[in-house]
Coordinates of C-alpha atoms in Angstrom, one line a residue:
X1 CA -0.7 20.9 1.2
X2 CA 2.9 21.5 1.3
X3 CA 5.0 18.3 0.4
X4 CA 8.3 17.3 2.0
X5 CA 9.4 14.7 -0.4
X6 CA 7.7 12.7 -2.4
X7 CA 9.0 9.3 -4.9
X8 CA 7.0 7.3 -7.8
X9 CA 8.0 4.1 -8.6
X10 CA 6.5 1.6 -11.3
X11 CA 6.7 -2.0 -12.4
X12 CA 5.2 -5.1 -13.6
X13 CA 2.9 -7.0 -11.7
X14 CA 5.5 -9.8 -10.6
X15 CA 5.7 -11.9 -7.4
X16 CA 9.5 -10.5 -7.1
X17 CA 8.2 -7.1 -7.3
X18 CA 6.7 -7.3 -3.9
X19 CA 9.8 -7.3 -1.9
X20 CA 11.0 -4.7 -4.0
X21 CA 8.2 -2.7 -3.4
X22 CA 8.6 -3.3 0.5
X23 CA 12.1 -2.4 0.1
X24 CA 11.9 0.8 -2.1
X25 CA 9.2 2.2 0.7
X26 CA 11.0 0.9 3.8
X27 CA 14.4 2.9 2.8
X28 CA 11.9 6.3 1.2
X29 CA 10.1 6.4 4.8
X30 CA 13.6 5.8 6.9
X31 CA 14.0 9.9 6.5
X32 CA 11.2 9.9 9.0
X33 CA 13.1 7.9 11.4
X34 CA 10.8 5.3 12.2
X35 CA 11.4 2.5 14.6
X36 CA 11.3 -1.2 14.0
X37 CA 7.4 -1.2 14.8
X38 CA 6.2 1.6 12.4
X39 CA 9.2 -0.2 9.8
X40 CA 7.5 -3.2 10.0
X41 CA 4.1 -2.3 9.9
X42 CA 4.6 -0.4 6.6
X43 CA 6.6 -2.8 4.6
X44 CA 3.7 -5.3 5.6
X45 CA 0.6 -3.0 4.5
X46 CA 2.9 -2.1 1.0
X47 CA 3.2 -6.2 0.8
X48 CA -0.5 -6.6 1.2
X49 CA -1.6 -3.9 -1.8
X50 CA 1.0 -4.9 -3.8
X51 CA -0.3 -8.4 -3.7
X52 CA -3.6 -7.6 -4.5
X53 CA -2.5 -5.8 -7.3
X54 CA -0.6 -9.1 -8.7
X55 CA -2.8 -12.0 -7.4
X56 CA -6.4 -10.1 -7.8
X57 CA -6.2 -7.0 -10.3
X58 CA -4.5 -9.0 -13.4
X59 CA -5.3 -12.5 -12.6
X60 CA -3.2 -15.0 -14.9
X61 CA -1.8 -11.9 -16.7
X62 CA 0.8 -9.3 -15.7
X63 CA 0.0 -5.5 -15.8
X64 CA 1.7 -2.7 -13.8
X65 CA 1.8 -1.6 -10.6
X66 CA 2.3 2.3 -9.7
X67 CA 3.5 3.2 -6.3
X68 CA 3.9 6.7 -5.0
X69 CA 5.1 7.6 -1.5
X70 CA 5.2 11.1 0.0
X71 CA 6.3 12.7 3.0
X72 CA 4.0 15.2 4.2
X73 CA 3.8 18.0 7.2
X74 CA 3.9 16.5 10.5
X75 CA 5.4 13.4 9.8
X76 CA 2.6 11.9 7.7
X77 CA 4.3 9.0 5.4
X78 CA 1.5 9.4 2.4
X79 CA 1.3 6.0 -0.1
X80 CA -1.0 4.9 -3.0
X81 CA -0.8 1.6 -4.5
X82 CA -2.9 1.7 -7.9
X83 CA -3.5 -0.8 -10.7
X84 CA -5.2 -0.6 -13.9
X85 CA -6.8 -4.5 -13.8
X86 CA -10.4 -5.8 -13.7
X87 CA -11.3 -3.5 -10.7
X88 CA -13.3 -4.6 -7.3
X89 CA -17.0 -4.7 -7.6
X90 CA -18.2 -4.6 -4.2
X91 CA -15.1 -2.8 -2.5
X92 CA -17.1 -2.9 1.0
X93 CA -17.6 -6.4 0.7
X94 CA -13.8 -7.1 -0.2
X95 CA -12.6 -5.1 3.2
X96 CA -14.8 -7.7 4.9
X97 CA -12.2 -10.2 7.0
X98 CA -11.7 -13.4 5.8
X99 CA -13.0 -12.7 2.1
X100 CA -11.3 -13.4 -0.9
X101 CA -11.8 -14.0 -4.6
X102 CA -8.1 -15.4 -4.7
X103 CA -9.2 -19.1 -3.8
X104 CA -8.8 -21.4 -0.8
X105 CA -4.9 -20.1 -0.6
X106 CA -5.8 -16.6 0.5
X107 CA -6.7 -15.3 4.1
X108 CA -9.1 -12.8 2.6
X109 CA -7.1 -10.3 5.4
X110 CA -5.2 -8.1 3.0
X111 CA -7.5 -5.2 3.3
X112 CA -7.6 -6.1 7.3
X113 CA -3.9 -6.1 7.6
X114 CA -3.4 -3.2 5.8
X115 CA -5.7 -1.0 8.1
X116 CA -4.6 -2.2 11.5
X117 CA -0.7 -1.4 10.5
X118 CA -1.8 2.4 8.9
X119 CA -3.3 5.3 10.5
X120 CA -5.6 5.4 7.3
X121 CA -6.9 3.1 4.8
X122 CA -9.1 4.4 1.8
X123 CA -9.5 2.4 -1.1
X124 CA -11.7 3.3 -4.5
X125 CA -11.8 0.8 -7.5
X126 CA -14.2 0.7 -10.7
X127 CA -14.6 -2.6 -12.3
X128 CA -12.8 -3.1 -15.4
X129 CA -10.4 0.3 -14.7
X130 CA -8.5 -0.8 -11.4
X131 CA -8.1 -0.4 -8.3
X132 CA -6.4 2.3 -5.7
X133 CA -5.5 1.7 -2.5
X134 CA -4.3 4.7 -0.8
X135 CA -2.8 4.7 3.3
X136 CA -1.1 6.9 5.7
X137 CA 1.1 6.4 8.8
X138 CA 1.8 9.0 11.3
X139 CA 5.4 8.1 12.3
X140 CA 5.7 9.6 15.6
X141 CA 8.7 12.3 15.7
X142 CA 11.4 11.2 18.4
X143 CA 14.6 13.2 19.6
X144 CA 13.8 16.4 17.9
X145 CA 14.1 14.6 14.5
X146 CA 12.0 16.4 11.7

């Protein structure tokens, strides 16, 4: 598969990070000229992983985050969140709405979220090694733009 463009990003698993990692993503995926929908919808599903990564993977410890973004044929804006922390046991059960292992303060609708703003969702995790969570959006092409 031919890639356009492509960016890799990492950093600690802070709160602060999170907007950073909306922000880094928004601006990579603005060469595909998205509107304010697909914009939003993006930097939301990259605020969801990336929270998982800092509220579930490491728990009451910090660890890194990896983010890669690529722009592939056809306007496909490609992205993987992956951590190395203690890993989802029962990933089917975690995609379920509403459940969490975060406590009484989280939805449990990150995985949710994160499908209904993406064209895809695909996540794969091994307990004790991580988790990654791995999404496309099809931005659609307007005005001849490529």
């Amino acid at each position: 598969m031919k890639l356009e463009n492509y960016m890799t990003l990492e950093f600690p698993s802070k709160s602060a990070n999170e907007s950073f990692a909306r922000a880094a993503v928004a601006c990579f995926a603005a060469q595909l000229d998205p509107n304010l929908e697909e914009l939003n919808d993006i930097k939301t599903a990259v605020s969801e992983a990336v929270t998982n990564c800092i509220v579930h993977a490491y728990k009451q410890s910090i660890g890194t985050v990896q983010l890669k973004c690529r722009i592939l044929p056809g306007g496909i804006l490609d992205i993987v969140v992956k951590d190395r922390g203690c890993g989802i046991e029962d990933v089917a059960q975690a995609r379920k709405p509403m459940f969490s292992t975060g406590g009484a303060e989280r939805s449990g609708m990150g995985f949710t979220i994160m499908e209904s703003f993406m064209t895809e969702l695909k996540v794969t995790s091994s307990p004790g090694k991580g988790t990654t969570v791995h999404m496309k959006r099809k931005i659609v092409q307007r005005g001849g733009n490529a």
